[in-house]
CSV table of C-alpha atoms and ligand atoms in Angstrom, one decimal:
chain,number,residue,atom,x,y,z
A,7,MET,CA,15.5,-3.5,7.7
A,8,ALA,CA,13.2,-1.3,5.8
A,9,ASN,CA,12.1,2.2,6.4
A,10,ILE,CA,8.6,3.1,5.2
A,11,LYS,CA,7.7,6.8,5.0
A,12,PHE,CA,4.0,7.7,4.8
A,13,ILE,CA,4.2,11.1,3.3
A,14,GLN,CA,0.7,12.6,4.1
A,15,GLU,CA,0.8,11.3,7.6
A,16,ASP,CA,4.4,12.5,8.1
A,17,LYS,CA,5.2,9.2,9.8
A,18,GLU,CA,8.2,6.9,9.3
A,19,VAL,CA,8.0,3.3,10.4
A,20,VAL,CA,10.7,0.6,10.5
A,21,ALA,CA,9.8,-2.8,9.1
A,22,ALA,CA,11.6,-6.1,9.0
A,23,ASP,CA,12.5,-7.3,5.5
A,24,GLY,CA,9.6,-9.2,4.1
A,25,ALA,CA,6.9,-7.1,6.0
A,26,ASN,CA,3.5,-6.7,4.4
A,27,LEU,CA,2.8,-3.1,3.6
A,28,ARG,CA,-0.9,-3.1,4.5
A,29,GLU,CA,-0.2,-4.8,7.9
A,30,LYS,CA,2.6,-2.3,8.6
A,31,ALA,CA,0.3,0.6,7.8
A,32,LEU,CA,-2.5,-0.7,10.0
A,33,GLU,CA,-0.2,-1.6,12.8
A,34,ASN,CA,1.0,2.0,12.8
A,35,LYS,CA,-2.5,3.5,12.6
A,36,ILE,CA,-2.0,4.7,9.0
A,37,ASP,CA,-5.4,5.1,7.4
A,38,ILE,CA,-5.1,3.4,4.0
A,39,TYR,CA,-8.8,3.0,3.3
A,40,THR,CA,-11.3,5.4,2.1
A,41,PHE,CA,-14.8,5.3,3.5
A,42,LYS,CA,-15.9,2.6,1.0
A,43,GLY,CA,-12.7,0.6,1.7
A,44,LYS,CA,-13.4,0.7,5.5
A,45,MET,CA,-16.8,-0.9,4.9
A,46,LEU,CA,-15.9,-3.3,2.2
A,47,ASN,CA,-12.3,-4.3,2.4
A,48,CYS,CA,-11.4,-7.9,1.9
A,49,GLY,CA,-9.0,-8.1,4.8
A,50,GLY,CA,-5.9,-8.4,2.7
A,51,TYR,CA,-6.7,-11.0,0.2
A,52,GLY,CA,-6.3,-9.0,-3.0
A,53,GLN,CA,-10.0,-9.2,-3.8
A,54,CYS,CA,-11.4,-5.7,-3.1
A,55,GLY,CA,-8.9,-3.3,-4.6
A,56,THR,CA,-9.5,-0.7,-1.9
A,57,CYS,CA,-6.1,-0.8,-0.2
A,58,ILE,CA,-4.4,1.1,-3.0
A,59,VAL,CA,-1.4,3.2,-2.2
A,60,GLU,CA,1.0,5.1,-4.4
A,61,VAL,CA,4.7,4.3,-4.3
A,62,LEU,CA,6.4,7.7,-4.5
A,63,GLU,CA,10.0,6.3,-4.0
A,64,GLY,CA,11.5,2.9,-3.6
A,65,MET,CA,9.5,0.7,-5.9
A,66,GLU,CA,12.7,-1.3,-6.4
A,67,ASN,CA,12.5,-2.3,-2.7
A,68,LEU,CA,9.1,-3.9,-3.1
A,69,SER,CA,7.9,-7.3,-4.3
A,70,GLU,CA,6.7,-7.6,-7.9
A,71,ARG,CA,3.0,-7.0,-8.6
A,72,THR,CA,0.9,-10.1,-8.0
A,73,ALA,CA,-1.7,-11.5,-10.4
A,74,ALA,CA,-4.4,-9.9,-8.2
A,75,GLU,CA,-2.7,-6.6,-8.6
A,76,GLU,CA,-2.3,-7.0,-12.4
A,77,LYS,CA,-6.1,-7.5,-12.5
A,78,LYS,CA,-7.2,-4.8,-10.1
A,79,LEU,CA,-4.7,-2.2,-11.2
A,80,LYS,CA,-4.8,-2.7,-14.9
A,81,LYS,CA,-5.9,0.8,-15.7
A,82,LYS,CA,-4.0,2.5,-12.9
A,83,PRO,CA,-0.5,4.1,-13.0
A,84,ASP,CA,2.5,1.8,-12.5
A,85,SER,CA,3.2,3.6,-9.2
A,86,TYR,CA,0.0,2.2,-7.7
A,87,ARG,CA,0.0,-1.0,-5.6
A,88,LEU,CA,-2.4,-3.0,-3.5
A,89,SER,CA,-0.8,-2.6,-0.1
A,90,CYS,CA,-2.0,-6.0,1.0
A,91,GLN,CA,-0.1,-7.7,-1.9
A,92,THR,CA,3.1,-5.7,-1.4
A,93,ILE,CA,6.1,-7.0,0.5
A,94,VAL,CA,8.8,-4.6,1.6
A,95,ASN,CA,12.2,-6.1,1.0
A,96,GLY,CA,14.3,-3.6,2.8
A,97,GLY,CA,15.6,-0.1,2.0
A,98,ASN,CA,13.6,3.1,1.9
A,99,VAL,CA,10.1,3.4,0.6
A,100,THR,CA,7.9,6.4,0.4
A,101,ILE,CA,4.2,5.9,0.3
A,102,GLY,CA,1.2,8.1,-0.5
A,103,THR,CA,-2.1,6.8,0.9
A,104,LYS,CA,-5.5,6.9,-0.9
A,105,PRO,CA,-4.2,8.1,-4.2
A,106,GLN,CA,-7.6,7.4,-5.8
A,107,ALA,CA,-9.3,9.9,-3.4
A,108,ARG,CA,-6.8,12.7,-4.0
B,62,FES,S1,-7.4,-5.4,1.3
B,62,FES,FE1,-8.6,-6.0,-0.4
B,62,FES,S2,-7.3,-5.9,-2.1
B,62,FES,FE2,-6.0,-5.3,-0.4
């Protein structure tokens, strides 16, 4: 089991190992998209780059960056991930939403 903490929202959610981070956020009404992302998101296919989150703790508990992330996050800090491409493999993870808008 994994425990995902969304720091700004002050919400902790439990996830099965192998859960998709974007799906877990949406399921728990965590708002991961900025206004533009709400209008234009690709629905989780790694194409739009609007589902960015910042991993504050627990990167070691997440899947490796995918090729789509390498492309979209080339100029972003290593702590940024596309949530739709990120699998939670257990343990504790702390996430900051909308880092690009902060
Ligand atoms: S939802 Fe489009 S890249 Fe993640």
